[in-house]
Short mmCIF file of C-alpha atoms in Angstrom, two decimals:
data_model
loop_
_atom_site.label_atom_id
_atom_site.label_comp_id
_atom_site.label_asym_id
_atom_site.label_seq_id
_atom_site.Cartn_x
_atom_site.Cartn_y
_atom_site.Cartn_z
CA MET I 220 -166.45 -17.70 -148.80
CA SER I 221 -167.94 -17.22 -152.23
CA VAL I 222 -171.12 -17.67 -153.86
CA GLN I 223 -172.05 -18.41 -157.45
CA PRO I 224 -175.77 -17.93 -157.86
CA GLN I 225 -177.51 -21.12 -158.90
CA PRO I 226 -181.04 -21.93 -159.58
CA TRP I 227 -182.66 -24.32 -156.79
CA PRO I 228 -182.79 -27.92 -157.88
CA GLN I 229 -186.18 -29.59 -158.31
CA PRO I 230 -187.21 -32.02 -155.38
CA GLY I 231 -185.56 -35.42 -155.95
CA PRO I 232 -187.93 -37.95 -157.44
CA GLN I 233 -187.41 -40.34 -154.43
CA ILE I 234 -188.13 -37.57 -151.94
CA ALA I 235 -191.10 -36.23 -153.99
CA ALA I 236 -192.68 -39.77 -154.24
CA ALA I 237 -192.28 -40.21 -150.59
CA ILE I 238 -193.95 -36.95 -149.54
CA ARG I 239 -196.92 -37.85 -152.03
CA ALA I 240 -197.30 -41.16 -150.44
CA MET I 241 -197.20 -39.89 -146.87
CA TYR I 242 -199.63 -36.98 -147.30
CA ARG I 243 -202.08 -38.27 -149.95
CA GLY I 244 -205.80 -37.71 -149.42
CA LYS I 245 -206.79 -35.12 -147.01
CA ARG I 246 -203.58 -35.18 -144.86
CA GLU I 247 -202.24 -31.77 -144.91
CA ALA I 248 -198.64 -31.51 -146.11
CA PRO I 249 -195.83 -29.87 -143.84
CA LEU I 250 -195.38 -26.12 -144.12
CA ALA I 251 -191.92 -26.85 -145.79
CA VAL I 252 -193.51 -28.62 -148.67
CA GLN I 253 -196.45 -26.14 -149.09
CA VAL I 254 -193.82 -23.31 -149.49
CA ARG I 255 -192.12 -24.94 -152.08
CA ASP I 256 -195.12 -26.08 -153.90
CA ARG I 257 -196.80 -22.80 -153.80
CA LEU I 258 -194.03 -20.34 -153.80
CA GLY I 259 -191.25 -22.00 -155.73
CA GLU I 260 -187.81 -20.72 -155.54
CA LEU I 261 -188.85 -18.04 -152.87
CA PHE I 262 -185.27 -16.62 -152.12
CA PRO I 263 -182.95 -16.78 -155.10
CA ASP I 264 -179.20 -16.83 -154.41
CA ALA I 265 -178.60 -13.62 -156.36
CA ALA I 266 -180.68 -11.70 -153.75
CA PHE I 267 -178.14 -12.50 -151.30
CA ALA I 268 -174.99 -12.55 -153.32
CA ASP I 269 -173.63 -9.18 -152.12
CA ALA I 270 -173.04 -10.53 -148.67
CA PHE I 271 -170.54 -13.09 -150.09
CA GLY I 272 -167.27 -12.85 -152.15
CA ARG I 273 -166.68 -13.68 -155.86
CA SER I 274 -163.84 -15.73 -155.28
CA GLY I 275 -162.75 -18.33 -152.51
CA LYS I 276 -164.21 -21.48 -151.19
CA PRO I 277 -167.77 -21.91 -152.21
CA GLY I 278 -170.34 -21.74 -149.54
CA TRP I 279 -173.69 -23.19 -149.05
CA SER I 280 -176.55 -21.60 -151.13
CA PRO I 281 -177.53 -18.33 -149.44
CA GLY I 282 -181.12 -18.41 -150.74
CA ARG I 283 -181.63 -21.82 -149.20
CA LEU I 284 -180.09 -20.81 -145.97
CA ALA I 285 -182.56 -17.93 -145.85
CA LEU I 286 -185.48 -20.53 -146.27
CA VAL I 287 -183.84 -22.64 -143.42
CA THR I 288 -183.68 -19.59 -141.27
CA VAL I 289 -187.38 -18.94 -141.88
CA LEU I 290 -188.47 -22.75 -141.11
CA GLN I 291 -186.17 -22.50 -137.95
CA LYS I 292 -187.91 -19.70 -136.66
CA THR I 293 -191.43 -21.16 -137.15
CA ALA I 294 -190.47 -24.34 -135.59
CA ASN I 295 -188.32 -22.32 -132.81
CA LEU I 296 -185.42 -24.58 -133.26
CA THR I 297 -181.80 -23.81 -132.38
CA ASP I 298 -179.11 -23.77 -135.03
CA ARG I 299 -177.92 -27.34 -134.38
CA GLN I 300 -181.74 -28.55 -134.54
CA ALA I 301 -182.13 -26.75 -137.71
CA ALA I 302 -178.98 -28.30 -139.40
CA ASP I 303 -180.29 -31.64 -138.25
CA GLU I 304 -183.75 -31.08 -139.78
CA VAL I 305 -181.86 -30.33 -142.99
CA ARG I 306 -180.24 -33.73 -142.77
CA GLU I 307 -183.03 -35.74 -141.52
CA ASN I 308 -186.28 -34.19 -142.41
CA LEU I 309 -187.79 -35.26 -145.69
CA ALA I 310 -190.04 -32.18 -145.93
CA TRP I 311 -187.20 -29.87 -145.41
CA LYS I 312 -185.10 -31.86 -148.09
CA TYR I 313 -188.08 -31.38 -150.54
CA ALA I 314 -188.40 -27.76 -149.89
CA LEU I 315 -184.59 -27.12 -150.34
CA GLY I 316 -184.26 -29.61 -153.44
CA LEU I 317 -181.79 -31.88 -151.74
CA SER I 318 -181.15 -35.49 -152.34
CA LEU I 319 -181.42 -38.23 -149.99
CA GLU I 320 -177.56 -38.45 -149.56
CA ASP I 321 -177.18 -34.81 -149.04
CA PRO I 322 -175.09 -34.31 -145.66
CA GLY I 323 -176.36 -30.71 -145.19
CA PHE I 324 -174.13 -28.26 -143.45
CA ASP I 325 -172.50 -27.72 -139.99
CA HIS I 326 -174.86 -25.65 -137.63
CA SER I 327 -172.23 -22.76 -137.23
CA VAL I 328 -172.92 -21.81 -141.12
CA LEU I 329 -176.54 -20.40 -139.93
CA SER I 330 -175.10 -18.13 -137.49
CA GLU I 331 -172.27 -16.94 -140.04
CA PHE I 332 -175.14 -16.34 -142.48
CA ARG I 333 -177.05 -14.30 -140.30
CA SER I 334 -174.01 -12.22 -139.49
CA ARG I 335 -173.38 -11.43 -143.20
CA VAL I 336 -176.86 -10.54 -143.94
CA VAL I 337 -177.02 -8.04 -141.02
CA THR I 338 -173.43 -6.67 -141.79
CA HIS I 339 -174.50 -6.20 -145.49
CA GLY I 340 -177.73 -4.49 -144.63
CA LEU I 341 -179.96 -7.36 -146.08
CA GLU I 342 -182.01 -8.17 -142.87
CA GLU I 343 -185.26 -7.06 -144.73
CA ARG I 344 -184.53 -8.84 -148.06
CA ALA I 345 -186.52 -12.02 -146.98
CA LEU I 346 -189.59 -10.34 -146.29
CA ASP I 347 -189.16 -8.08 -149.30
CA LEU I 348 -188.99 -11.18 -151.57
CA LEU I 349 -191.95 -12.82 -149.92
CA LEU I 350 -194.31 -9.81 -150.33
CA GLU I 351 -193.08 -9.60 -154.03
CA ARG I 352 -194.07 -13.31 -154.51
CA LEU I 353 -197.49 -12.84 -152.67
CA ARG I 354 -198.31 -9.87 -154.62
CA GLU I 355 -197.81 -11.94 -157.84
CA LEU I 356 -200.23 -14.50 -156.52
CA GLY I 357 -202.70 -11.68 -155.75
CA LEU I 358 -202.54 -12.06 -151.90
CA VAL I 359 -201.11 -8.42 -151.22
CA ASP I 360 -202.29 -5.39 -153.07
CA ALA I 361 -201.90 -1.60 -152.55
CA GLY I 362 -204.86 0.11 -150.90
CA GLY I 363 -207.10 -1.91 -148.62
CA SER I 364 -206.69 -1.98 -145.00
CA GLN I 365 -203.79 -2.55 -142.71
CA ARG I 366 -203.08 -2.18 -139.01
CA THR I 367 -200.05 -1.55 -136.99
CA ASP I 368 -199.49 -2.29 -133.29
CA SER I 369 -196.46 -2.59 -131.18
CA THR I 370 -195.36 -5.13 -128.56
CA HIS I 371 -192.26 -5.11 -126.46
CA ILE I 372 -188.85 -6.71 -126.78
CA VAL I 373 -186.94 -7.38 -123.65
CA ALA I 374 -183.14 -6.52 -123.99
CA ALA I 375 -180.64 -9.23 -123.50
CA VAL I 376 -179.04 -7.64 -120.42
CA ARG I 377 -179.81 -7.79 -116.86
CA ASP I 378 -182.16 -5.16 -115.41
CA LEU I 379 -180.30 -2.77 -113.11
CA ASN I 380 -181.53 -0.17 -110.86
CA ARG I 381 -179.74 3.19 -110.63
CA LEU I 382 -177.39 2.07 -107.85
CA GLU I 383 -176.58 -1.15 -109.55
CA LEU I 384 -176.02 0.81 -112.95
CA ALA I 385 -173.72 3.18 -111.17
CA GLY I 386 -171.46 0.38 -109.92
CA GLU I 387 -171.71 -1.95 -112.93
CA SER I 388 -170.69 0.97 -115.40
CA VAL I 389 -167.52 1.26 -113.33
CA ARG I 390 -166.76 -2.50 -113.39
CA ALA I 391 -167.64 -2.56 -117.13
CA ALA I 392 -164.98 0.22 -118.02
CA LEU I 393 -162.68 -1.55 -115.55
CA ASN I 394 -162.88 -4.93 -117.28
CA ALA I 395 -162.54 -3.20 -120.80
CA LEU I 396 -159.41 -1.34 -120.00
CA ALA I 397 -157.98 -4.52 -118.22
CA ALA I 398 -158.61 -6.45 -121.58
CA ALA I 399 -157.31 -3.67 -123.73
CA CYS I 400 -154.43 -2.57 -121.98
CA PRO I 401 -153.44 -4.72 -118.97
CA ASP I 402 -150.01 -3.17 -118.42
CA TRP I 403 -151.42 0.20 -118.14
CA VAL I 404 -153.97 -0.91 -115.50
CA ASP I 405 -151.25 -2.48 -113.52
CA GLN I 406 -149.04 0.69 -113.67
CA VAL I 407 -151.77 3.18 -112.83
CA LEU I 408 -154.26 1.33 -110.50
CA VAL I 409 -153.91 -0.55 -107.36
CA VAL I 410 -155.65 -3.55 -108.59
CA GLU I 411 -156.29 -5.45 -105.37
CA ASP I 412 -158.35 -2.61 -104.03
CA TRP I 413 -160.33 -2.20 -107.18
CA SER I 414 -160.74 -6.11 -107.55
CA ARG I 415 -162.20 -6.33 -104.01
CA ARG I 416 -164.95 -4.03 -104.98
CA TYR I 417 -165.56 -4.77 -108.73
CA ALA I 418 -164.66 -8.64 -109.22
CA ASP I 419 -168.29 -9.76 -109.06
CA ARG I 420 -171.28 -8.27 -110.69
CA ILE I 421 -172.76 -5.56 -108.78
CA ASP I 422 -176.51 -7.04 -109.08
CA THR I 423 -175.36 -10.26 -107.26
CA TRP I 424 -174.59 -8.33 -104.06
CA ARG I 425 -176.74 -7.66 -101.15
CA LEU I 426 -177.28 -4.02 -101.43
CA PRO I 427 -177.93 -1.82 -98.46
CA ALA I 428 -181.74 -1.31 -97.60
CA SER I 429 -181.67 2.23 -96.23
CA LYS I 430 -181.54 5.39 -98.44
CA ALA I 431 -178.69 6.85 -96.59
CA LYS I 432 -176.51 3.98 -97.09
CA GLN I 433 -177.59 3.60 -100.61
CA ASP I 434 -176.64 7.17 -101.39
CA THR I 435 -173.12 6.89 -99.73
CA LEU I 436 -172.60 3.62 -101.93
CA ALA I 437 -173.70 5.42 -105.08
CA LEU I 438 -171.13 8.33 -104.23
CA ASP I 439 -168.44 5.65 -103.86
CA TYR I 440 -169.20 4.50 -107.13
CA ALA I 441 -169.28 7.78 -108.68
CA LYS I 442 -165.87 8.80 -106.90
CA ASP I 443 -164.28 5.56 -108.35
CA GLY I 444 -165.69 6.41 -111.74
CA TYR I 445 -164.30 9.91 -111.73
CA THR I 446 -160.97 8.54 -110.47
CA LEU I 447 -160.88 5.80 -113.38
CA LEU I 448 -161.70 8.44 -115.90
CA HIS I 449 -159.02 10.96 -114.53
CA ALA I 450 -156.55 8.15 -115.18
CA VAL I 451 -157.70 7.27 -118.57
CA TYR I 452 -157.64 11.18 -119.72
CA ALA I 453 -154.20 11.87 -118.03
CA HIS I 454 -151.50 13.14 -120.35
CA GLY I 455 -149.56 10.03 -120.38
CA SER I 456 -152.08 7.62 -120.90
CA PRO I 457 -152.77 6.13 -124.36
CA ALA I 458 -155.27 8.32 -126.24
CA TRP I 459 -157.14 5.46 -127.73
CA LEU I 460 -158.29 4.18 -124.15
CA ARG I 461 -160.72 7.21 -124.15
CA GLU I 462 -162.57 5.59 -127.26
CA LEU I 463 -163.42 2.32 -125.62
CA PRO I 464 -167.19 2.00 -125.61
CA ALA I 465 -167.36 1.06 -121.91
CA VAL I 466 -165.38 4.17 -121.05
CA GLN I 467 -167.77 6.38 -123.03
CA SER I 468 -170.77 4.72 -121.44
CA LEU I 469 -169.25 5.37 -117.99
CA ARG I 470 -169.00 9.11 -118.64
CA ILE I 471 -172.54 9.10 -119.75
CA VAL I 472 -173.64 7.40 -116.75
CA LEU I 473 -171.75 9.55 -114.40
CA VAL I 474 -173.06 12.83 -115.97
CA GLN I 475 -176.70 11.43 -116.00
CA ASN I 476 -176.53 10.32 -112.25
CA ASN I 477 -174.40 12.79 -110.47
CA THR I 478 -173.37 16.41 -110.27
CA ARG I 479 -169.79 17.52 -109.73
CA THR I 480 -168.87 21.05 -108.71
CA THR I 481 -165.54 22.72 -107.39
CA ALA I 482 -165.70 24.79 -104.36
CA GLY I 483 -163.86 28.14 -103.91
CA ASN I 484 -161.14 26.38 -102.18
CA GLY I 485 -160.73 23.75 -104.93
CA HIS I 486 -162.53 21.01 -103.19
CA ILE I 487 -164.53 18.92 -105.62
CA ARG I 488 -168.00 17.84 -104.48
CA VAL I 489 -169.87 14.83 -106.09
CA LYS I 490 -173.61 14.76 -105.27
CA ARG I 491 -176.11 12.22 -106.46
CA ARG I 492 -178.84 13.61 -108.78
CA GLU I 493 -182.47 13.22 -107.71
CA ARG I 494 -185.71 14.24 -109.25
CA ALA I 495 -186.45 17.91 -109.66
CA GLU I 496 -189.98 17.35 -107.78
CA ASN I 497 -188.15 16.01 -104.86
CA GLY I 498 -185.88 19.05 -104.80
CA GLY I 499 -183.04 17.62 -106.83
CA ASP I 500 -181.04 18.63 -109.55
CA GLY I 501 -183.21 16.61 -111.88
CA LEU I 502 -182.78 13.43 -113.98
CA PRO I 503 -182.38 13.25 -117.63
CA PRO I 504 -185.59 12.09 -119.71
CA GLY I 505 -186.13 8.57 -120.24
CA PRO I 506 -185.34 8.58 -124.04
CA ILE I 507 -181.62 9.57 -123.49
CA ARG I 508 -181.21 7.94 -119.91
CA LEU I 509 -178.81 4.81 -120.18
CA ALA I 510 -180.24 1.64 -118.67
CA SER I 511 -177.07 -0.79 -119.11
CA PRO I 512 -173.36 -0.13 -119.92
CA TYR I 513 -173.53 -3.30 -122.09
CA ASP I 514 -176.38 -2.12 -124.44
CA THR I 515 -176.38 1.70 -124.68
CA ASP I 516 -179.54 1.58 -126.88
CA THR I 517 -181.85 -0.13 -124.63
CA ARG I 518 -184.26 1.97 -122.51
CA TRP I 519 -187.02 1.58 -119.72
CA SER I 520 -190.45 2.00 -121.14
CA ALA I 521 -193.92 1.37 -120.28
CA LYS I 522 -197.13 0.75 -122.48
CA ARG I 523 -200.43 0.10 -120.55
CA GLU I 524 -199.71 -2.59 -117.78
CA THR I 525 -196.28 -3.72 -119.31
CA PHE I 526 -193.00 -2.17 -117.95
CA TRP I 527 -189.76 -3.33 -119.38
CA ASN I 528 -186.13 -2.62 -120.52
CA GLY I 529 -185.43 -3.18 -124.17
CA TYR I 530 -187.03 -2.15 -127.35
CA LYS I 531 -190.46 -1.70 -129.17
CA LEU I 532 -191.43 -3.89 -132.22
CA HIS I 533 -193.95 -2.51 -134.47
CA VAL I 534 -195.73 -5.18 -136.77
CA SER I 535 -198.08 -4.06 -139.61
CA GLU I 536 -200.24 -6.56 -141.38
CA THR I 537 -203.25 -6.56 -143.80
CA CYS I 538 -206.68 -6.95 -142.25
CA HIS I 539 -209.83 -8.07 -143.87
CA PRO I 540 -213.37 -7.84 -142.46
CA GLN I 541 -215.14 -11.07 -141.41
CA ALA I 542 -218.05 -12.43 -139.64
CA ASP I 543 -217.76 -14.24 -136.19
CA GLY I 544 -216.29 -17.64 -136.70
CA ASP I 545 -215.55 -17.04 -140.64
CA ARG I 546 -212.21 -17.11 -142.10
CA PRO I 547 -211.43 -14.24 -144.34
CA ALA I 548 -211.20 -14.63 -148.03
CA ARG I 549 -207.62 -13.89 -147.96
CA PRO I 550 -205.07 -14.47 -144.98
CA ASN I 551 -203.68 -11.34 -143.17
CA ILE I 552 -200.21 -10.85 -144.16
CA ILE I 553 -197.50 -9.27 -142.33
CA THR I 554 -196.15 -6.37 -144.39
CA ASN I 555 -193.65 -4.69 -142.20
CA VAL I 556 -191.72 -5.27 -139.02
CA ALA I 557 -189.91 -2.40 -137.52
CA THR I 558 -187.76 -2.07 -134.17
CA THR I 559 -187.46 1.08 -132.39
CA ALA I 560 -186.31 2.65 -129.24
CA SER I 561 -188.85 1.47 -126.59
CA THR I 562 -189.46 5.12 -125.62
CA LEU I 563 -190.69 6.07 -129.16
CA PRO I 564 -194.36 6.71 -129.15
CA ASP I 565 -196.25 4.53 -131.51
CA SER I 566 -197.66 7.44 -133.33
CA LYS I 567 -194.00 8.72 -134.15
CA ALA I 568 -193.21 5.55 -135.75
CA LEU I 569 -196.02 5.50 -138.34
CA GLU I 570 -194.39 8.04 -140.96
CA ALA I 571 -191.14 5.75 -141.26
CA ILE I 572 -193.48 2.71 -141.56
CA HIS I 573 -195.55 4.40 -144.33
CA GLN I 574 -192.13 5.02 -146.24
CA VAL I 575 -191.32 1.51 -146.13
CA LEU I 576 -194.84 0.31 -147.09
CA GLN I 577 -194.63 2.73 -150.08
CA ARG I 578 -191.38 1.26 -151.18
CA ARG I 579 -192.65 -2.37 -150.94
CA ARG I 580 -195.91 -1.10 -152.88
CA PRO I 581 -198.53 -2.45 -150.33
CA LEU I 582 -199.25 1.08 -148.99
CA PRO I 583 -202.86 0.85 -147.39
CA ALA I 584 -205.70 3.12 -148.23
CA ARG I 585 -206.86 2.82 -144.54
CA HIS I 586 -204.18 2.21 -141.76
CA TYR I 587 -205.48 1.42 -138.39
CA PRO I 588 -202.99 2.16 -135.51
CA GLY I 589 -203.01 0.22 -132.29
CA ARG I 590 -204.11 1.48 -129.04
CA GLY I 591 -200.94 3.04 -128.23
CA SER I 592 -200.45 4.79 -131.45
CA GLY I 593 -202.52 8.00 -130.42
CA ARG I 594 -201.83 10.82 -128.07
CA ASP I 595 -204.95 9.97 -126.12
CA GLY I 596 -207.79 7.42 -126.13
CA VAL I 597 -209.51 9.18 -129.20
CA ARG I 598 -207.60 7.12 -131.84
CA SER I 599 -208.08 4.11 -129.88
CA PHE I 600 -211.76 4.55 -129.87
CA GLN I 601 -211.72 5.54 -133.36
CA SER I 602 -209.94 2.48 -134.56
CA GLN I 603 -212.30 0.16 -132.77
CA ALA I 604 -215.37 1.94 -133.83
CA VAL I 605 -214.24 1.72 -137.49
CA ALA I 606 -213.43 -2.18 -137.00
CA PHE I 607 -216.88 -2.69 -135.40
CA HIS I 608 -218.63 -1.20 -138.25
CA LEU I 609 -216.62 -2.92 -140.95
CA LYS I 610 -217.43 -6.07 -139.34
CA ASN I 611 -220.95 -5.53 -139.06
CA ALA I 612 -221.06 -4.65 -142.61
CA VAL I 613 -219.75 -7.83 -143.97
CA ALA I 614 -221.60 -10.09 -141.33
CA TRP I 615 -225.19 -8.80 -142.10
CA ALA I 616 -225.73 -5.28 -142.98
CA ASN I 617 -224.48 -5.36 -146.74
CA GLU I 618 -226.73 -8.25 -147.33
CA SER I 619 -229.80 -6.48 -145.66
CA THR I 620 -229.35 -3.33 -147.48
CA GLY I 621 -227.93 -4.40 -150.89
CA GLU I 622 -225.15 -1.97 -150.51
CA ASP I 623 -221.40 -1.97 -149.72
CA LEU I 624 -221.63 -0.08 -146.33
CA ALA I 625 -218.09 -0.06 -145.87
CA LYS I 626 -217.80 2.80 -148.22
CA GLN I 627 -219.73 4.99 -145.78
CA VAL I 628 -217.14 4.38 -143.03
CA ASP I 629 -214.71 7.24 -142.69
CA PRO I 630 -211.50 6.06 -141.00
CA GLY I 631 -210.14 9.60 -140.76
CA PHE I 632 -213.38 10.92 -138.86
CA VAL I 633 -212.16 12.72 -135.63
CA HIS I 634 -214.34 12.25 -132.68
CA GLY I 635 -214.63 15.61 -130.17
CA PRO I 636 -216.24 18.72 -129.41
CA ALA I 637 -214.70 20.54 -132.51
CA THR I 638 -216.16 18.02 -134.91
CA LEU I 639 -219.67 18.23 -133.43
CA GLN I 640 -219.50 22.09 -133.58
CA ALA I 641 -218.40 21.89 -137.31
CA LEU I 642 -221.32 19.79 -138.16
CA SER I 643 -223.87 21.41 -136.21
CA PRO I 644 -226.33 23.66 -138.21
CA SER I 645 -225.27 27.54 -137.70
#
């Protein structure tokens, strides 16, 4: 598929007349219409041309596909529904510069577009272009105040406990080997015996309730896993089987959840790992402990009352002081979105976020981290205290004193005994 960058067409006269007639007076125009009227050609084709070839069958405008993706997300639509909106919704046709007769595109084009964008590292291009346009309109400036807080993203995999993870990792490796080299599996393994235990997902079983039976089953899974790896690493087995991601995941799960020792008589003993405080050999720390054989990056984590298996999303936005019930002079604008490991402390993500904000040129003069961004409750108290005083300054104090009291607020002030001692007279 190829792309020859072209400027977006202006909205057709028939569509423009219909939009003006439907939304005359005080009726607010739809978001798609406002985006086209206020922001113009927001995503030029040239910005996404690197994801497409220079020759071949011409594809749909990537810039307009980017806008469709944004509108799709705001309306929470599926790909098929979004493609229908392009064909049927006058507001979307207006925003995209399409004629009434334009048939749009097949819904599969959207998934292909997203795949190309991610493959070529352009996933932040839409936000970069939006911030650049908002900066031209004076809605985003360097300096000022911004805040960053994180929320959780649940991974698109089933939650597994340690016992289920042990069995499912063997099952995932077995299925990967059967798909990659079925003849080798038939020659090396007794398929009927393995199929009896690993045909169905492990988390669909009724697992034993007693601790002793759970330990026995976990050791059975571990022994099966070691047997499978021994066959894979045998001299006559194809070497490339060892590089299968599911096989590598099985190796890691076995190491993280079991110990394997050889006695003096050559007997190999497999033992399940337990927490060190319970007298066991210890478990690996959370940041490196696998939680699923199907997504090796997802991790279990907790933030305040939330406990989840997945990732962490850090959202930065501009913030402006305002009185209760009043709208700020300028809207709060999202300036950065970063996805990290769920176990990464919020404070550790700020440096990378600042580097991105520096590149985008809305680096704030004051940056307020969320409640999870400090080592303890001090930063949480500090950020809330700063926001409280800034809000009061705008609400009534500035008018009462005739001064801009926000200048007296020091966001970097650190509470605690050391500060009090430094400020106290000697």
